Amino acid sequence: MSTVALMWEARAVPGRSNELLEWARSQILAQEPVRRELFSAPQDRVLVITWWETSEGIGAELPELPEPAADLITRAVHRWRFASVEVGEPDGS
């Protein structure tokens, strides 16, 4: 079993970051992650990180947040996937 973190980051239209944050908070995924955190940042950015336990690794099919309405964001959502590594593993530090 491994842990996979999905990161979702969007930039709201200026002044609408609270609305984007509430939109992200209200999204219901097909499955509940082990953990979900929401962050806000300068320049009206919102970040959501979800953690998943899976035996399929980083390529596992996992529910992701969709794109918000086009009038709420200034660009396409950025998405990243990360797999946890143990300290001392070749890819870990």
PDB file of C-alpha atoms in Angstrom:
ATOM      1  CA  MET A   1       0.000   0.000   0.000  1.00  0.00           C
ATOM      2  CA  SER A   2       1.323   3.463  -0.806  1.00  0.00           C
ATOM      3  CA  THR A   3       0.197   7.009  -0.184  1.00  0.00           C
ATOM      4  CA  VAL A   4      -0.514   9.261  -3.150  1.00  0.00           C
ATOM      5  CA  ALA A   5      -1.067  12.994  -2.765  1.00  0.00           C
ATOM      6  CA  LEU A   6      -3.068  14.850  -5.399  1.00  0.00           C
ATOM      7  CA  MET A   7      -2.478  18.591  -5.586  1.00  0.00           C
ATOM      8  CA  TRP A   8      -4.996  20.891  -7.281  1.00  0.00           C
ATOM      9  CA  GLU A   9      -4.207  24.604  -7.648  1.00  0.00           C
ATOM     10  CA  ALA A  10      -6.295  27.342  -9.247  1.00  0.00           C
ATOM     11  CA  ARG A  11      -6.086  31.109  -9.487  1.00  0.00           C
ATOM     12  CA  ALA A  12      -9.332  32.975  -8.941  1.00  0.00           C
ATOM     13  CA  VAL A  13     -10.423  36.092 -10.738  1.00  0.00           C
ATOM     14  CA  PRO A  14      -9.074  38.992  -8.614  1.00  0.00           C
ATOM     15  CA  GLY A  15     -11.149  39.452  -5.479  1.00  0.00           C
ATOM     16  CA  ARG A  16     -12.959  36.098  -5.800  1.00  0.00           C
ATOM     17  CA  SER A  17     -10.553  33.822  -3.919  1.00  0.00           C
ATOM     18  CA  ASN A  18     -13.027  33.289  -1.058  1.00  0.00           C
ATOM     19  CA  GLU A  19     -15.660  32.190  -3.557  1.00  0.00           C
ATOM     20  CA  LEU A  20     -13.182  29.777  -5.188  1.00  0.00           C
ATOM     21  CA  LEU A  21     -12.159  28.454  -1.769  1.00  0.00           C
ATOM     22  CA  GLU A  22     -15.808  27.798  -0.855  1.00  0.00           C
ATOM     23  CA  TRP A  23     -16.399  26.153  -4.244  1.00  0.00           C
ATOM     24  CA  ALA A  24     -13.427  23.815  -3.678  1.00  0.00           C
ATOM     25  CA  ARG A  25     -14.541  23.059  -0.111  1.00  0.00           C
ATOM     26  CA  SER A  26     -18.047  22.111  -1.293  1.00  0.00           C
ATOM     27  CA  GLN A  27     -16.940  19.611  -3.939  1.00  0.00           C
ATOM     28  CA  ILE A  28     -17.953  16.055  -3.140  1.00  0.00           C
ATOM     29  CA  LEU A  29     -15.640  13.359  -4.471  1.00  0.00           C
ATOM     30  CA  ALA A  30     -16.763   9.863  -5.494  1.00  0.00           C
ATOM     31  CA  GLN A  31     -14.665   8.512  -2.601  1.00  0.00           C
ATOM     32  CA  GLU A  32     -13.436  10.169   0.568  1.00  0.00           C
ATOM     33  CA  PRO A  33      -9.671  10.670   0.730  1.00  0.00           C
ATOM     34  CA  VAL A  34      -7.694   9.756   3.833  1.00  0.00           C
ATOM     35  CA  ARG A  35      -7.111  13.476   4.275  1.00  0.00           C
ATOM     36  CA  ARG A  36      -8.033  16.735   2.508  1.00  0.00           C
ATOM     37  CA  GLU A  37      -6.565  20.184   3.144  1.00  0.00           C
ATOM     38  CA  LEU A  38      -7.356  23.554   1.606  1.00  0.00           C
ATOM     39  CA  PHE A  39      -4.959  26.489   1.426  1.00  0.00           C
ATOM     40  CA  SER A  40      -5.127  30.064   0.196  1.00  0.00           C
ATOM     41  CA  ALA A  41      -2.209  32.112  -1.083  1.00  0.00           C
ATOM     42  CA  PRO A  42      -1.446  35.571  -2.446  1.00  0.00           C
ATOM     43  CA  GLN A  43      -2.679  36.431  -5.935  1.00  0.00           C
ATOM     44  CA  ASP A  44      -6.078  34.800  -5.257  1.00  0.00           C
ATOM     45  CA  ARG A  45      -4.712  31.250  -5.432  1.00  0.00           C
ATOM     46  CA  VAL A  46      -6.368  28.197  -3.851  1.00  0.00           C
ATOM     47  CA  LEU A  47      -4.636  24.868  -3.269  1.00  0.00           C
ATOM     48  CA  VAL A  48      -6.290  21.566  -2.360  1.00  0.00           C
ATOM     49  CA  ILE A  49      -4.250  18.511  -1.374  1.00  0.00           C
ATOM     50  CA  THR A  50      -5.886  15.115  -0.962  1.00  0.00           C
ATOM     51  CA  TRP A  51      -4.139  12.005   0.371  1.00  0.00           C
ATOM     52  CA  TRP A  52      -5.072   8.504  -0.778  1.00  0.00           C
ATOM     53  CA  GLU A  53      -3.998   5.005   0.234  1.00  0.00           C
ATOM     54  CA  THR A  54      -3.729   2.747  -2.806  1.00  0.00           C
ATOM     55  CA  SER A  55      -2.054  -0.473  -3.877  1.00  0.00           C
ATOM     56  CA  GLU A  56      -1.826   0.807  -7.451  1.00  0.00           C
ATOM     57  CA  GLY A  57       0.729   3.566  -6.821  1.00  0.00           C
ATOM     58  CA  ILE A  58       0.925   6.969  -8.458  1.00  0.00           C
ATOM     59  CA  GLY A  59      -1.000   5.869 -11.549  1.00  0.00           C
ATOM     60  CA  ALA A  60      -4.069   4.809  -9.560  1.00  0.00           C
ATOM     61  CA  GLU A  61      -7.437   6.011 -10.752  1.00  0.00           C
ATOM     62  CA  LEU A  62      -8.487   8.465  -8.042  1.00  0.00           C
ATOM     63  CA  PRO A  63     -11.250  11.084  -7.884  1.00  0.00           C
ATOM     64  CA  GLU A  64     -10.028  14.592  -8.593  1.00  0.00           C
ATOM     65  CA  LEU A  65     -11.605  18.003  -8.227  1.00  0.00           C
ATOM     66  CA  PRO A  66     -13.073  19.265 -11.500  1.00  0.00           C
ATOM     67  CA  GLU A  67     -12.390  22.568 -13.214  1.00  0.00           C
ATOM     68  CA  PRO A  68     -14.400  25.414 -11.684  1.00  0.00           C
ATOM     69  CA  ALA A  69     -16.608  27.616 -13.860  1.00  0.00           C
ATOM     70  CA  ALA A  70     -14.511  29.577 -16.350  1.00  0.00           C
ATOM     71  CA  ASP A  71     -15.737  32.928 -15.002  1.00  0.00           C
ATOM     72  CA  LEU A  72     -14.298  32.096 -11.539  1.00  0.00           C
ATOM     73  CA  ILE A  73     -10.694  31.384 -12.587  1.00  0.00           C
ATOM     74  CA  THR A  74      -8.025  33.179 -14.619  1.00  0.00           C
ATOM     75  CA  ARG A  75      -6.370  30.082 -16.104  1.00  0.00           C
ATOM     76  CA  ALA A  76      -6.711  26.313 -16.274  1.00  0.00           C
ATOM     77  CA  VAL A  77      -6.274  24.392 -13.024  1.00  0.00           C
ATOM     78  CA  HIS A  78      -2.791  22.990 -12.346  1.00  0.00           C
ATOM     79  CA  ARG A  79      -2.609  19.400 -11.083  1.00  0.00           C
ATOM     80  CA  TRP A  80       0.242  17.302  -9.700  1.00  0.00           C
ATOM     81  CA  ARG A  81       0.559  13.781  -8.263  1.00  0.00           C
ATOM     82  CA  PHE A  82       3.128  12.678  -5.729  1.00  0.00           C
ATOM     83  CA  ALA A  83       3.847   9.254  -4.229  1.00  0.00           C
ATOM     84  CA  SER A  84       5.255   9.005  -0.726  1.00  0.00           C
ATOM     85  CA  VAL A  85       8.743   7.592  -0.316  1.00  0.00           C
ATOM     86  CA  GLU A  86      10.513   6.358   2.776  1.00  0.00           C
ATOM     87  CA  VAL A  87      13.558   8.246   4.012  1.00  0.00           C
ATOM     88  CA  GLY A  88      16.597   6.501   2.591  1.00  0.00           C
ATOM     89  CA  GLU A  89      14.851   5.270  -0.570  1.00  0.00           C
ATOM     90  CA  PRO A  90      16.652   6.275  -3.786  1.00  0.00           C
ATOM     91  CA  ASP A  91      14.026   8.928  -4.619  1.00  0.00           C
ATOM     92  CA  GLY A  92      13.612  10.152  -1.023  1.00  0.00           C
ATOM     93  CA  SER A  93      15.697  12.511   1.030  1.00  0.00           C
TER      94      SER A  93
END
